[in-house]
Short mmCIF file of C-alpha atoms and ligand atoms in Angstrom, two decimals:
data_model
loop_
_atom_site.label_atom_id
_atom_site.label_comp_id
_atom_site.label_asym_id
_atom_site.label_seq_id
_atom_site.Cartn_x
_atom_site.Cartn_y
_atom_site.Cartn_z
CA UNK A 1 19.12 -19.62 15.85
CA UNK A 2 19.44 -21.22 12.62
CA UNK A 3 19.30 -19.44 9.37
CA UNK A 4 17.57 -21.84 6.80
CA UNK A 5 17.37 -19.16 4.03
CA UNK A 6 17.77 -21.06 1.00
CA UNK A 7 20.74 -20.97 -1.23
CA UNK A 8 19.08 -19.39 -4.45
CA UNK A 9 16.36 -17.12 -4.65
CA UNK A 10 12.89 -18.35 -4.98
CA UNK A 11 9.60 -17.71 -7.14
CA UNK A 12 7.33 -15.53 -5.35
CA UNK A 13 4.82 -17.96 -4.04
CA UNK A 14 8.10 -19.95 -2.34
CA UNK A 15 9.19 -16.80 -1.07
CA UNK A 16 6.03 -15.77 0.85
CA UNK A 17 5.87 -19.54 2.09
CA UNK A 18 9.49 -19.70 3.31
CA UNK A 19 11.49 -16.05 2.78
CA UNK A 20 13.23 -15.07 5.79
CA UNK A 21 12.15 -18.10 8.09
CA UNK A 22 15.04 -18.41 10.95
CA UNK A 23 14.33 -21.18 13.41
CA UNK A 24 15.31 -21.43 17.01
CA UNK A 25 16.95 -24.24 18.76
CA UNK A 26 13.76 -26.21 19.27
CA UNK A 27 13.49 -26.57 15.48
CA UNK A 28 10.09 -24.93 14.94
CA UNK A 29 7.85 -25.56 11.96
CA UNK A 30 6.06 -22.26 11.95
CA UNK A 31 8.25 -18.78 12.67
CA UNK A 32 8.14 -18.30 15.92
CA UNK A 33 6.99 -15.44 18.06
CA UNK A 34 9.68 -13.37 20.06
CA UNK A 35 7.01 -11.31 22.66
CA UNK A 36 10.00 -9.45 24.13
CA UNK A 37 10.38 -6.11 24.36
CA UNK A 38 14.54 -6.54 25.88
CA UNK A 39 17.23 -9.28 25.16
CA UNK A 40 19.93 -9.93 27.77
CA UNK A 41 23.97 -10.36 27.35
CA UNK A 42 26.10 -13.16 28.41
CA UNK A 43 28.50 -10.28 30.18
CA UNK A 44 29.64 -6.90 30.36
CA UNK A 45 31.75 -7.41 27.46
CA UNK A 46 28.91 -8.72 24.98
CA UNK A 47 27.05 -5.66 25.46
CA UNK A 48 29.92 -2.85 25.27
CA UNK A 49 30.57 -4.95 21.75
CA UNK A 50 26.88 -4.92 20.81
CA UNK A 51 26.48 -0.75 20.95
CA UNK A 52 29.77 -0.51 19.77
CA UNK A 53 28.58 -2.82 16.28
CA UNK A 54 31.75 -5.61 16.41
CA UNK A 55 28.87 -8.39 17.83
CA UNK A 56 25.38 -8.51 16.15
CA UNK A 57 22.83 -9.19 18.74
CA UNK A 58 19.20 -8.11 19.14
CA UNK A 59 19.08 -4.68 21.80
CA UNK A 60 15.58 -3.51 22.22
CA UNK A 61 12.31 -4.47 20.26
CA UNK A 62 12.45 -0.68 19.50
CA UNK A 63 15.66 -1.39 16.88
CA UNK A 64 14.92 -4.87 15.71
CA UNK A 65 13.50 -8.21 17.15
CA UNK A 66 13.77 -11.60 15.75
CA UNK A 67 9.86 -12.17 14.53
CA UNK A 68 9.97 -8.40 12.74
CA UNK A 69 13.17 -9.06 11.26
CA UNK A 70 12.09 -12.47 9.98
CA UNK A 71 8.60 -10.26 8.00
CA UNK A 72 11.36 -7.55 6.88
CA UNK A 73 13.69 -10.59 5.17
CA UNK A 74 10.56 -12.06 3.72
CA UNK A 75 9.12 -9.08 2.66
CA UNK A 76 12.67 -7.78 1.01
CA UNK A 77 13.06 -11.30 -0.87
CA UNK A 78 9.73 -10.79 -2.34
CA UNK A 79 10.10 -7.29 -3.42
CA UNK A 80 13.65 -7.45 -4.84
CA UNK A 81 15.01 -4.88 -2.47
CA UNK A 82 17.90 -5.18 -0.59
CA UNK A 83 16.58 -4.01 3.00
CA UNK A 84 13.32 -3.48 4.47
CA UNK A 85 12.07 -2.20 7.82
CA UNK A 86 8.65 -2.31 9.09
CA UNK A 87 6.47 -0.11 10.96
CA UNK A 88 3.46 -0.24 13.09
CA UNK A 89 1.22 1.24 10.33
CA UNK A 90 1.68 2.45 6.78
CA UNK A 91 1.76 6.06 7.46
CA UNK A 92 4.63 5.58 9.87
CA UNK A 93 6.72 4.10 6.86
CA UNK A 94 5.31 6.57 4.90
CA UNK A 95 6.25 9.25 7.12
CA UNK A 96 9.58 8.14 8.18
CA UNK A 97 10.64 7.49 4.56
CA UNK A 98 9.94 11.36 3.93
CA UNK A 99 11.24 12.92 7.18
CA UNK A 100 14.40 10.76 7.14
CA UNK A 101 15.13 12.51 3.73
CA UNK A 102 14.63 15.88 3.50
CA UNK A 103 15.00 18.32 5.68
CA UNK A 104 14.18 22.29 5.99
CA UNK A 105 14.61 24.36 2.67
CA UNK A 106 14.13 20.90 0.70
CA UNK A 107 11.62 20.55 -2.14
CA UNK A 108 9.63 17.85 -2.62
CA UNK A 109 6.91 17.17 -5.67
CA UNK A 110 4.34 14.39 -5.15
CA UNK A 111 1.32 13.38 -7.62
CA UNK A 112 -1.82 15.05 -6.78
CA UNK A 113 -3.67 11.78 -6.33
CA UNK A 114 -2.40 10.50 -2.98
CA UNK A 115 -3.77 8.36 0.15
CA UNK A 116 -5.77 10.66 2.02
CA UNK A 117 -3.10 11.08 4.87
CA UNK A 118 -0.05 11.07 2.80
CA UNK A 119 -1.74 13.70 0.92
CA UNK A 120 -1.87 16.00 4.15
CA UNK A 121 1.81 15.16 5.22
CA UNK A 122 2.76 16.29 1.95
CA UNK A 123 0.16 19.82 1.75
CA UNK A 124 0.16 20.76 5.76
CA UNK A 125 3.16 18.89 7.67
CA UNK A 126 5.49 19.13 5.48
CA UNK A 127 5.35 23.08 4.97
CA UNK A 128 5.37 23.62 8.64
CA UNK A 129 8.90 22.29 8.70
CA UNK A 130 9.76 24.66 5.82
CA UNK A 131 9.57 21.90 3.21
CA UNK A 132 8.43 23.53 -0.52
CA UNK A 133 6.15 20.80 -1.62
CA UNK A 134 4.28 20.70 -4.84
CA UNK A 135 1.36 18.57 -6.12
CA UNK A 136 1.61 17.58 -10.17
CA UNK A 137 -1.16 15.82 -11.86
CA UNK A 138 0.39 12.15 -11.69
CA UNK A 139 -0.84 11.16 -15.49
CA UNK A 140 0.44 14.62 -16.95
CA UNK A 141 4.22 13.97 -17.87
CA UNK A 142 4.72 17.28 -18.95
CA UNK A 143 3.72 18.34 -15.31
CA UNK A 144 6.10 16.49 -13.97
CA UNK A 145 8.66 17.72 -16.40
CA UNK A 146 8.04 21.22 -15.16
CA UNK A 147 7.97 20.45 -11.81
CA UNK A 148 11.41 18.58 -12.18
CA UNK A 149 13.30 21.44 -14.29
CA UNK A 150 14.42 22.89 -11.06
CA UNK A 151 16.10 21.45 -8.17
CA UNK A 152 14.18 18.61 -5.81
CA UNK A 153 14.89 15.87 -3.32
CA UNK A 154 11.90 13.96 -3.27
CA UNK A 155 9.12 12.61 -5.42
CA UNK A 156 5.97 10.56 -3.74
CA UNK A 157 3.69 8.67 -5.89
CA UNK A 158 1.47 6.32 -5.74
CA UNK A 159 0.19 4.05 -8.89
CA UNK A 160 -2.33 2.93 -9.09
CA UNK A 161 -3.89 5.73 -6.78
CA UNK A 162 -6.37 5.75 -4.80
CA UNK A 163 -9.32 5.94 -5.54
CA UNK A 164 -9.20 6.86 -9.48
CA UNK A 165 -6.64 4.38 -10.23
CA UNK A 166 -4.52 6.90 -12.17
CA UNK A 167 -1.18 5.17 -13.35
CA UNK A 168 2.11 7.21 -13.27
CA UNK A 169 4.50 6.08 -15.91
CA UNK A 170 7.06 5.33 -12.87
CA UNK A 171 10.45 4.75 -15.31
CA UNK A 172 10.08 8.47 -16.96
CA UNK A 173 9.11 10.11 -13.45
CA UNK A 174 12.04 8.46 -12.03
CA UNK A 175 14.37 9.33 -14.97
CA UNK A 176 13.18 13.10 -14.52
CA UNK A 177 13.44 12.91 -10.28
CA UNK A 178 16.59 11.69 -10.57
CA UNK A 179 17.96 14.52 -13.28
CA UNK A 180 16.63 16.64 -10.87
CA UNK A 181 18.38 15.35 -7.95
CA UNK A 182 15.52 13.74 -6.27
CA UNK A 183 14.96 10.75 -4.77
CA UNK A 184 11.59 8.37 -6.03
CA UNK A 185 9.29 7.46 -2.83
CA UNK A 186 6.14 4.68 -4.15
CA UNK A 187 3.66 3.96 -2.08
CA UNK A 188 2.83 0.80 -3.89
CA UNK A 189 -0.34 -0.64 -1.93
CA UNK A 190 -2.56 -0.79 -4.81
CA UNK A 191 -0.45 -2.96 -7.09
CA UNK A 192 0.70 -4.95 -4.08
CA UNK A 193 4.68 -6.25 -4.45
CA UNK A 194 3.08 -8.75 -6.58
CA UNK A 195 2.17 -6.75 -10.12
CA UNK A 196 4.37 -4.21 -9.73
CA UNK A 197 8.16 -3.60 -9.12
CA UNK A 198 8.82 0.12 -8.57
CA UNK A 199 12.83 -0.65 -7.91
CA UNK A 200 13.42 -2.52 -11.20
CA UNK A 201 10.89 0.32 -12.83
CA UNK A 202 13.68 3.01 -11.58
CA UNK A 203 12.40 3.64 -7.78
CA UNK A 204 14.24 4.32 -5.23
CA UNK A 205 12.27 3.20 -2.49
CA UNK A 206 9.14 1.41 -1.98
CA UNK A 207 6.54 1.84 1.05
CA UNK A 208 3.16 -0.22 1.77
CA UNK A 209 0.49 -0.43 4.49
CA UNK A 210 0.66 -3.96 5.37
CA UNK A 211 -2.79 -3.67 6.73
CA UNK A 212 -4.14 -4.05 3.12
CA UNK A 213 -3.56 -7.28 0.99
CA UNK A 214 -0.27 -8.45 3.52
CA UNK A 215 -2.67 -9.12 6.11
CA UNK A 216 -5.34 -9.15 3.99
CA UNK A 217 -7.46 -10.61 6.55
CA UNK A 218 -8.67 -6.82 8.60
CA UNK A 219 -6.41 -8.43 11.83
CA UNK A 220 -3.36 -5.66 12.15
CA UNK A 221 -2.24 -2.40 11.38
CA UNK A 222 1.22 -2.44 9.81
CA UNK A 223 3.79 -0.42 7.12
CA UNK A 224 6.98 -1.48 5.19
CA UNK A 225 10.27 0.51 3.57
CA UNK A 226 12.19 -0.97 0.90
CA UNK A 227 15.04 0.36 -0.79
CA UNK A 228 18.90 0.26 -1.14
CA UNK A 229 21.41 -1.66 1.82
CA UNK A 230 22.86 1.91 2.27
CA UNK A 231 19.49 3.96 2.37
CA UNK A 232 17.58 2.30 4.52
CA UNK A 233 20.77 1.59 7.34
CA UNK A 234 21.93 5.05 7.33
CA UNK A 235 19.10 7.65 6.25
CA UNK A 236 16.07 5.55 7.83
CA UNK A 237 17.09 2.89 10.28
CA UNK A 238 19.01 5.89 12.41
CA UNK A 239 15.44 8.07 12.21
CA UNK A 240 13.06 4.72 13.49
CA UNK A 241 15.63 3.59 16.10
CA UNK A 242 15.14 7.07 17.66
CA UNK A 243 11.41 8.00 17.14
CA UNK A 244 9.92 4.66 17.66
CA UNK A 245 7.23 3.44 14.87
CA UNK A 246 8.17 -0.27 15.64
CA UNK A 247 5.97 -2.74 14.70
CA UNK A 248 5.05 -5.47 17.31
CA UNK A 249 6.17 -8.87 17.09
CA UNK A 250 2.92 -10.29 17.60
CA UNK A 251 1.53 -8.03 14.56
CA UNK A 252 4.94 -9.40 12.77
CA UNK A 253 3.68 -12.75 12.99
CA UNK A 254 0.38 -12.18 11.84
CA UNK A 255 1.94 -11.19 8.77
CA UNK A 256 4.03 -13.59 8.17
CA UNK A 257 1.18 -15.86 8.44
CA UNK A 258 -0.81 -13.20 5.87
CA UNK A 259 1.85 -13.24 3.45
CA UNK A 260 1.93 -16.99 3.36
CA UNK A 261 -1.72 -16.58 0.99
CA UNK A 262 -0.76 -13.56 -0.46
CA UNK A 263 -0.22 -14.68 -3.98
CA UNK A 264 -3.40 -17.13 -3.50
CA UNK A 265 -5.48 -14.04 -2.45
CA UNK A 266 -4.15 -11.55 -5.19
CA UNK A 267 -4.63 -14.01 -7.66
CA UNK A 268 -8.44 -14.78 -6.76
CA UNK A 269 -9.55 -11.17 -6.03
CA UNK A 270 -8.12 -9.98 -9.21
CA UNK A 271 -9.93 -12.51 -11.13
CA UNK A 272 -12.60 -11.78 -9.64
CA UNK A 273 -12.49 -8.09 -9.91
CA UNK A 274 -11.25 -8.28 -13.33
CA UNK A 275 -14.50 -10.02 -14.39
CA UNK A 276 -16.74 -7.64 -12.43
CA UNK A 277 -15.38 -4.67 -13.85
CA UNK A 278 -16.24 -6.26 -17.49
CA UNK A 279 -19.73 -6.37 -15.84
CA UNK A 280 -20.26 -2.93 -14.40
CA UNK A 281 -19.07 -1.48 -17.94
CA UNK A 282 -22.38 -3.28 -19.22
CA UNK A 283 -24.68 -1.92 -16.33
CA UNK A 284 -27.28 0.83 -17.60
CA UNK A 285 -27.41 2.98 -13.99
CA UNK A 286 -23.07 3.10 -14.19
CA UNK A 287 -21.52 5.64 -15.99
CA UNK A 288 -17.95 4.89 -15.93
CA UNK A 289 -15.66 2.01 -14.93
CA UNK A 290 -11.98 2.06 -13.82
CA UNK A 291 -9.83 -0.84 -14.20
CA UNK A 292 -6.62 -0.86 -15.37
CA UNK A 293 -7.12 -3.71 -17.86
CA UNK A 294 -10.39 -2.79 -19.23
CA UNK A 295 -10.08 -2.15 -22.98
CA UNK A 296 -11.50 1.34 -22.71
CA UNK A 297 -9.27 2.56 -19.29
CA UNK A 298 -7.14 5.48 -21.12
CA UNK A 299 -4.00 4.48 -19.46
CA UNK A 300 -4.44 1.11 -20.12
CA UNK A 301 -0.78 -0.11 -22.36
CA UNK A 302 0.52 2.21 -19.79
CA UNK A 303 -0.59 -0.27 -16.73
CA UNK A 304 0.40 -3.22 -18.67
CA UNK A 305 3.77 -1.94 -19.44
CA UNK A 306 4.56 -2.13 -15.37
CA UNK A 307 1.66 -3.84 -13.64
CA UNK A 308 1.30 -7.83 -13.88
CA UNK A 309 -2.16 -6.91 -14.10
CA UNK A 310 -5.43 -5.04 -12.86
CA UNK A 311 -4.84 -6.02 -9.29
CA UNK A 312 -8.04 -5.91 -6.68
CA UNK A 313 -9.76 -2.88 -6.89
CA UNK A 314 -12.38 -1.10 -8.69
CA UNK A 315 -13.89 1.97 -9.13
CA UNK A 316 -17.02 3.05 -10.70
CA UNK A 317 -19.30 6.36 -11.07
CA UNK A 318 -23.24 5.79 -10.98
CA UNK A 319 -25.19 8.55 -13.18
CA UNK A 320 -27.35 9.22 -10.49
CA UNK A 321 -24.31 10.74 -8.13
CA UNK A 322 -24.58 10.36 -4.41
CA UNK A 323 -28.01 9.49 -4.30
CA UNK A 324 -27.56 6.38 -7.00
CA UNK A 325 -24.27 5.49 -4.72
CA UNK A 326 -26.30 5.63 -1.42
CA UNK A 327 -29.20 2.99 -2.19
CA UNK A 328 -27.07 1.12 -3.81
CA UNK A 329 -24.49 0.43 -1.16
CA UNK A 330 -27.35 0.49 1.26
CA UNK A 331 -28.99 -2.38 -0.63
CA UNK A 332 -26.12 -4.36 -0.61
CA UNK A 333 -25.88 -7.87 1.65
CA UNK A 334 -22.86 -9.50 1.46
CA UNK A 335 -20.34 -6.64 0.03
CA UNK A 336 -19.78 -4.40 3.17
CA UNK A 337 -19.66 -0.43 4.00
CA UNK A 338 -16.20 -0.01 5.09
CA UNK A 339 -13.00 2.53 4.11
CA UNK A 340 -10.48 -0.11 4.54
CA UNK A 341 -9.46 -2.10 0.88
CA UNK A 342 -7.30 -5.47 0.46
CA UNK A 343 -9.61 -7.50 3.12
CA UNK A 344 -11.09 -10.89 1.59
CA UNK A 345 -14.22 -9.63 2.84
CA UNK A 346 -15.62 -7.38 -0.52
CA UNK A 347 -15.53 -3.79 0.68
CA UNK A 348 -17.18 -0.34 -0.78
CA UNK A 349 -16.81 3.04 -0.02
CA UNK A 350 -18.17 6.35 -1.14
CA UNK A 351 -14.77 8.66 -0.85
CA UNK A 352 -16.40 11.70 -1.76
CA UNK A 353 -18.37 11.59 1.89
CA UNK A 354 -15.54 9.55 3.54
CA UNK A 355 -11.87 9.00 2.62
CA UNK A 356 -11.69 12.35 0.04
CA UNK A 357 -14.23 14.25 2.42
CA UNK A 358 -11.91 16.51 4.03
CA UNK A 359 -9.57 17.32 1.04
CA UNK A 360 -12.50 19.44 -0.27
CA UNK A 361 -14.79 19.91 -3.68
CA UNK A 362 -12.13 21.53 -5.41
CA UNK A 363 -9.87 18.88 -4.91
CA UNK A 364 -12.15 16.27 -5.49
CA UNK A 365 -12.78 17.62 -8.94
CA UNK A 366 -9.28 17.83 -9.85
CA UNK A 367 -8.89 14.05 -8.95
CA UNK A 368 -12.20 13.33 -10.70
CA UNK A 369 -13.52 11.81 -7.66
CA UNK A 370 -17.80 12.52 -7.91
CA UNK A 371 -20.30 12.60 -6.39
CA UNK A 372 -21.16 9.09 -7.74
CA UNK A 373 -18.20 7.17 -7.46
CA UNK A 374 -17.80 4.32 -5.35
CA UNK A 375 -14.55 2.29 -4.89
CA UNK A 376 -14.82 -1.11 -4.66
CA UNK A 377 -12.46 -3.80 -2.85
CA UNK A 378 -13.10 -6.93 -3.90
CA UNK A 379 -12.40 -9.73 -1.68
CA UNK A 380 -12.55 -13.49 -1.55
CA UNK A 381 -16.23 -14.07 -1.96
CA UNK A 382 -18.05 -16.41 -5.11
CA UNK A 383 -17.42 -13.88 -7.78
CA UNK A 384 -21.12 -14.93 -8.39
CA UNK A 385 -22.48 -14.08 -5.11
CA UNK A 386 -20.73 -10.78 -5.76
CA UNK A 387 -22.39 -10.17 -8.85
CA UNK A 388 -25.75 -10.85 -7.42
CA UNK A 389 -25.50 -8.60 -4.79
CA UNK A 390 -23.91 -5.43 -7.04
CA UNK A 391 -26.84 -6.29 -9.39
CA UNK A 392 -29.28 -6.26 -6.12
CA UNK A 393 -27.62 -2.86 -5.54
CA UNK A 394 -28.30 -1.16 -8.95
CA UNK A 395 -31.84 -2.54 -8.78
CA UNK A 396 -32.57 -0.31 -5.66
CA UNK A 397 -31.40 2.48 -7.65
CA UNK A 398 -33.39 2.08 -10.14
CA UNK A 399 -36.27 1.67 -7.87
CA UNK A 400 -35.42 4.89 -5.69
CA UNK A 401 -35.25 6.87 -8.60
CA UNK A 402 -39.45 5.73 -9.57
CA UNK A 403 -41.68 8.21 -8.02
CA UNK A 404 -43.74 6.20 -4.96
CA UNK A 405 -47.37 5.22 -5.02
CA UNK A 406 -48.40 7.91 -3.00
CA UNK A 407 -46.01 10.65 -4.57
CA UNK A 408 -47.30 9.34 -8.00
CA UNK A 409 -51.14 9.14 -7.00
C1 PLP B 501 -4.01 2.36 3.76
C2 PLP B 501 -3.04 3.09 2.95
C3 PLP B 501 -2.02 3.84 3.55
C4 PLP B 501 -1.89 3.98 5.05
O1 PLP B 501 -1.71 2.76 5.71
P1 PLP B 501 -2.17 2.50 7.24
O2 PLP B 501 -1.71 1.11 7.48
O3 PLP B 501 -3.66 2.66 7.28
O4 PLP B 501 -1.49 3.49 8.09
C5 PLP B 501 -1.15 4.52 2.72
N1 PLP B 501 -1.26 4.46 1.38
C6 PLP B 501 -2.24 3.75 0.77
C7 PLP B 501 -2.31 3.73 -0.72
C8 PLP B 501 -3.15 3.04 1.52
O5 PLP B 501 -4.12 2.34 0.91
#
């Protein structure tokens, strides 16, 4: 194999093209796909060297393959980070980047709003294992100061979270993790390694579902780590090798193909979402619109102090609560009814029935999520078709809401 990294590093765009590419002897274009599950040794000899770490040669798609190890170069380039492994979903790099860290009698604080399932890793699993954990309200830096005046050894956050895109101001919750002994875990899916950079912002390590903008395209399930050379061989590699999250090389090379249109696709869904969130604001039946770089979003110099911008997703809150947010994703045509985010195809979902159902009211209300809100992915449509369907939407509201002929006569 040939390594035809280049000499310097690259600007993003480059970098998603070309980061990590390793060709073969036949001189591929494209990266190609290793389908193997083994690799064999030239003798006895090469093998006892192998386990023993004097040769490097690929052992078992379980601890590296060439195709996954080409996505974890790229995806490490991009990011800034000096090693990366992926997983077979986001919650398995989630997961392993908290249980490769702590361990019973450990403490570990985490922003209240959190990814459905991380949330429940951090309030159920966790605990089980005789983990302390504690939930802070991410926006509240004098929560987090309290939480961090004792003792911890882990911090999970996400900005901007999901769905209520609440930004954490990531350098003073670092500054305060790490006084307090604590290592800084950001699931950064929302920002996308794009508009944000946790690591230079004072993270330690960085996690994603791939499945959202790296595919981008609703193909594959698939998670990334990032963090330091000596964090991610020694606390996380040892922890995957064993318990087996690996991602397969045929999802690998899906997203290296994703990642190849990832700045293209970032770029065109944030303009467009950008411009629809101006829109909403202006819409009679919506009460409230969240977008980071909307003049009136409260943490707004906040988001622009570490994001590149607003990214892809919106949320808004109908007056008319679940019944507004039913007909009006109901009436919809073009923007779809699904939980996933990141796709190119536009995407809404009402979390309060689906995502956030199971977390309970009480919750909810903590994390502001109503009855009426409705998060909105948007994709890779005409922003104008877009438009015309949201505005297709809010008339059926308004029409529900009218009394019918009959109920009227
Ligand atoms: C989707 C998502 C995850 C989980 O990723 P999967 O690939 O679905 O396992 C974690 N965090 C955030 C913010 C997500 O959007």
């Amino acid at each position: 194999m040939t390594d035809s990294q280049p000499a310097r590093a690259y600007r993003p765009a480059t970098t998603l093209v070309h980061g990590g590419t390793v060709r073969s002897n036949f001189d591929e274009t494209t990266e190609a796909l290793f389908l193997t599950s083994g690799f064999v040794y030239a003798n006895a000899e090469q093998a006892e060297a192998t386990f023993t770490g004097t040769e490097q040669h690929f052992q078992y798609s379980r601890f590296g393959n060439p195709t996954v190890a080409m996505l974890e170069q790229r995806l490490a380039q991009l990011e800034g980070a000096p090693a990366c492994r992926v997983t077979a979903t986001g919650m398995a790099a989630v997961h392993a980047a908290i249980l490769s860290h702590v361990k019973a009698g450990d403490r570990v604080v985490a922003s209240r709003a959190l990814f459905g399932s991380c949330h429940w890793i951090v309030s159920t699993l966790l605990p089980r294992f005789g983990i302390q954990t504690e939930f802070v309200d991410g926006a509240d830096l004098a929560g987090w100061r309290a939480a961090l005046s004792r003792p911890a050894n882990l911090v999970l956050l996400e900005s901007p979270s999901n769905p209520m895109l609440e930004i954490v101001d990531l350098r003073a919750v670092s500054a305060l993790a790490h006084a307090a002994g604590a290592i800084v875990v950001v699931d950064n899916v929302f920002a996308t390694p794009l508009l944000q950079k946790p690591i230079e912002l004072g993270a330690d390590v960085v996690v994603y579902s791939l499945t959202k903008h790296s595919d981008g395209q609703g193909r594959v399930l698939g998670g990334a780590v990032l963090g330091s050379e000596k964090w991610i061989n020694e606390v996380l590699q040892p922890y995957i090798r064993n318990t087996g999250p690996a991602l397969s090389p045929f999802n690998a090379w899906l997203l290296l193909k994703g990642l190849e249109t990832l700045a293209l696709r970032v770029q065109a869904a944030q303009n467009s979402a950008g411009s629809l969130a101006a829109w909403l604001v202006r819409q009679p039946a919506v009460a409230r619109v969240w977008y980071p770089t909307l003049v009136d979003f409260a943490q707004r110099q906040l988001a622009a102090a570490q994001m590149q911008g607003g990214g892809t997703l919106v949320t808004f809150e109908l007056r008319g609560g679940k019944q507004a947010a039913f007909s009006l994703m109901n009436a919809l045509r073009l923007i779809l009814i699904s939980n996933n985010l990141g796709d190119s195809k536009s995407l809404v979902t009402h979390p309060a029935t689906t995502t956030h159902m199971r977390i309970g009211a009480a919750e909810r209300a903590k994390l502001g999520i109503t009855d009426g809100v409705i998060r909105f992915s948007v994709g890779l449509e005409d922003v104008e078709d877009l438009r015309e369907d949201l505005a297709a939407g809010l008339a059926a509201i308004a029409s529900a809401a009218l009394p019918t002929p009959a109920a009227a006569g």
